[in-house]
Amino acid sequence: MSTEQNKAVVRRFMIELLAGGNVALIDELCAPNYVNRAMGGIDLAGFKAMFPAMGAVISAMRFNIVDLVAEGDAVVARYTSEITLATGKKLDGRGLTYYSLADGKIVEDDPIETPDLTQEFAVLMPPPVAP
């Protein structure tokens, strides 16, 4: 895949899947060996299982992608985020995420965010339901 095609996959992942909640895109955008480093190295099944819990905690999420920088099968996204929790609390943040892709699908997702959203959500989310 070209760097522009890889950037398009990452853009769709962030905007349509994460912020838009279109979970039907998971298998299209993520490789079977997907891993999310920020969430303790969860695999694709764990990532899928997390979405119902996220939906109970987050009422709205928006990303503003500032930069997508790609080389080969690696894409780094620099972005700001606006998240509204179900409690009404608003979280504004910024982040960098390293994505590794293979054959047009995301294999590795390694975000660094301020505030640390994993910590913010962990205390609010119920344990994931087994797939």
Tab-separated table of C-alpha atoms in Angstrom, residues 26-129:
chain	number	residue	atom	x	y	z
A	26	ILE	CA	-13.144	-3.013	12.698
A	27	ASP	CA	-12.430	-6.035	10.505
A	28	GLU	CA	-11.971	-3.845	7.428
A	29	LEU	CA	-9.431	-1.528	9.080
A	30	CYS	CA	-7.708	-3.794	11.632
A	31	ALA	CA	-5.589	-6.862	10.918
A	32	PRO	CA	-6.384	-10.163	12.646
A	33	ASN	CA	-3.153	-9.733	14.673
A	34	TYR	CA	-4.053	-6.145	15.751
A	35	VAL	CA	-2.675	-5.010	19.107
A	36	ASN	CA	-3.375	-1.830	21.093
A	37	ARG	CA	-0.362	-0.977	23.261
A	38	ALA	CA	-2.055	1.671	25.414
A	39	MET	CA	-4.751	-0.733	26.546
A	40	GLY	CA	-2.348	-3.271	27.940
A	41	GLY	CA	-1.582	-4.879	24.606
A	42	ILE	CA	-5.145	-6.041	23.936
A	43	ASP	CA	-5.711	-8.007	20.760
A	44	LEU	CA	-8.443	-7.639	18.152
A	45	ALA	CA	-11.004	-9.629	20.170
A	46	GLY	CA	-10.328	-7.479	23.247
A	47	PHE	CA	-10.579	-4.311	21.176
A	48	LYS	CA	-13.959	-5.415	19.795
A	49	ALA	CA	-15.190	-6.342	23.288
A	50	MET	CA	-14.272	-2.897	24.619
A	51	PHE	CA	-16.703	-0.974	22.382
A	52	PRO	CA	-19.938	-1.641	24.311
A	53	ALA	CA	-18.260	-0.455	27.526
A	54	MET	CA	-16.891	2.645	25.780
A	55	GLY	CA	-20.360	3.464	24.491
A	56	ALA	CA	-21.674	3.424	28.042
A	57	VAL	CA	-18.953	5.847	29.190
A	58	ILE	CA	-18.558	8.233	26.232
A	59	SER	CA	-21.448	10.231	24.839
A	60	ALA	CA	-19.431	12.060	22.156
A	61	MET	CA	-15.910	11.945	20.728
A	62	ARG	CA	-14.246	14.070	18.090
A	63	PHE	CA	-10.740	14.077	16.661
A	64	ASN	CA	-9.110	16.944	14.812
A	65	ILE	CA	-6.218	15.427	12.890
A	66	VAL	CA	-3.440	18.009	12.770
A	67	ASP	CA	-0.849	15.899	10.914
A	68	LEU	CA	-0.535	12.438	9.428
A	69	VAL	CA	3.074	11.559	8.685
A	70	ALA	CA	3.795	8.303	6.876
A	71	GLU	CA	6.803	6.336	5.785
A	72	GLY	CA	6.455	2.851	4.393
A	73	ASP	CA	3.921	0.955	6.498
A	74	ALA	CA	4.106	3.359	9.450
A	75	VAL	CA	1.806	6.316	10.075
A	76	VAL	CA	1.996	8.781	12.964
A	77	ALA	CA	-1.065	10.860	13.722
A	78	ARG	CA	-0.880	14.125	15.670
A	79	TYR	CA	-4.317	15.232	16.819
A	80	THR	CA	-6.489	17.012	19.320
A	81	SER	CA	-9.520	15.366	20.843
A	82	GLU	CA	-12.766	16.486	22.405
A	83	ILE	CA	-14.551	13.843	24.467
A	84	THR	CA	-17.770	14.188	26.422
A	85	LEU	CA	-18.345	11.518	29.020
A	86	ALA	CA	-21.814	10.193	29.871
A	87	THR	CA	-21.498	12.141	33.146
A	88	GLY	CA	-21.248	15.391	31.158
A	89	LYS	CA	-17.560	15.870	31.995
A	90	LYS	CA	-15.573	17.138	29.010
A	91	LEU	CA	-12.021	16.066	28.245
A	92	ASP	CA	-9.932	18.053	25.803
A	93	GLY	CA	-6.661	16.490	24.882
A	94	ARG	CA	-3.957	16.028	22.363
A	95	GLY	CA	-2.072	13.001	21.264
A	96	LEU	CA	0.347	11.195	19.030
A	97	THR	CA	-0.361	7.686	17.852
A	98	TYR	CA	2.003	5.376	16.032
A	99	TYR	CA	0.226	3.000	13.651
A	100	SER	CA	1.907	0.083	11.924
A	101	LEU	CA	0.050	-1.337	8.925
A	102	ALA	CA	0.314	-4.449	6.797
A	103	ASP	CA	-1.655	-5.055	3.608
A	104	GLY	CA	-3.786	-1.965	4.231
A	105	LYS	CA	-4.827	-2.897	7.788
A	106	ILE	CA	-3.687	-1.625	11.175
A	107	VAL	CA	-1.503	-4.113	13.026
A	108	GLU	CA	-0.259	-1.922	15.871
A	109	ASP	CA	-1.937	1.039	17.563
A	110	ASP	CA	0.311	2.800	20.100
A	111	PRO	CA	-1.150	6.108	21.358
A	112	ILE	CA	0.280	8.640	23.779
A	113	GLU	CA	-2.382	11.092	24.943
A	114	THR	CA	-2.719	14.010	27.317
A	115	PRO	CA	-4.644	13.496	29.504
A	116	ASP	CA	-4.044	9.740	29.583
A	117	LEU	CA	-7.436	8.605	28.304
A	118	THR	CA	-6.807	4.985	29.252
A	119	GLN	CA	-6.591	6.040	32.899
A	120	GLU	CA	-9.636	8.305	32.596
A	121	PHE	CA	-11.801	5.558	31.062
A	122	ALA	CA	-10.508	2.611	33.104
A	123	VAL	CA	-12.199	3.763	36.299
A	124	LEU	CA	-15.531	4.276	34.507
A	125	MET	CA	-15.732	1.231	32.233
A	126	PRO	CA	-17.179	-2.077	33.322
A	127	PRO	CA	-15.131	-5.157	32.447
A	128	PRO	CA	-15.529	-6.194	28.794
A	129	VAL	CA	-17.988	-8.896	27.906
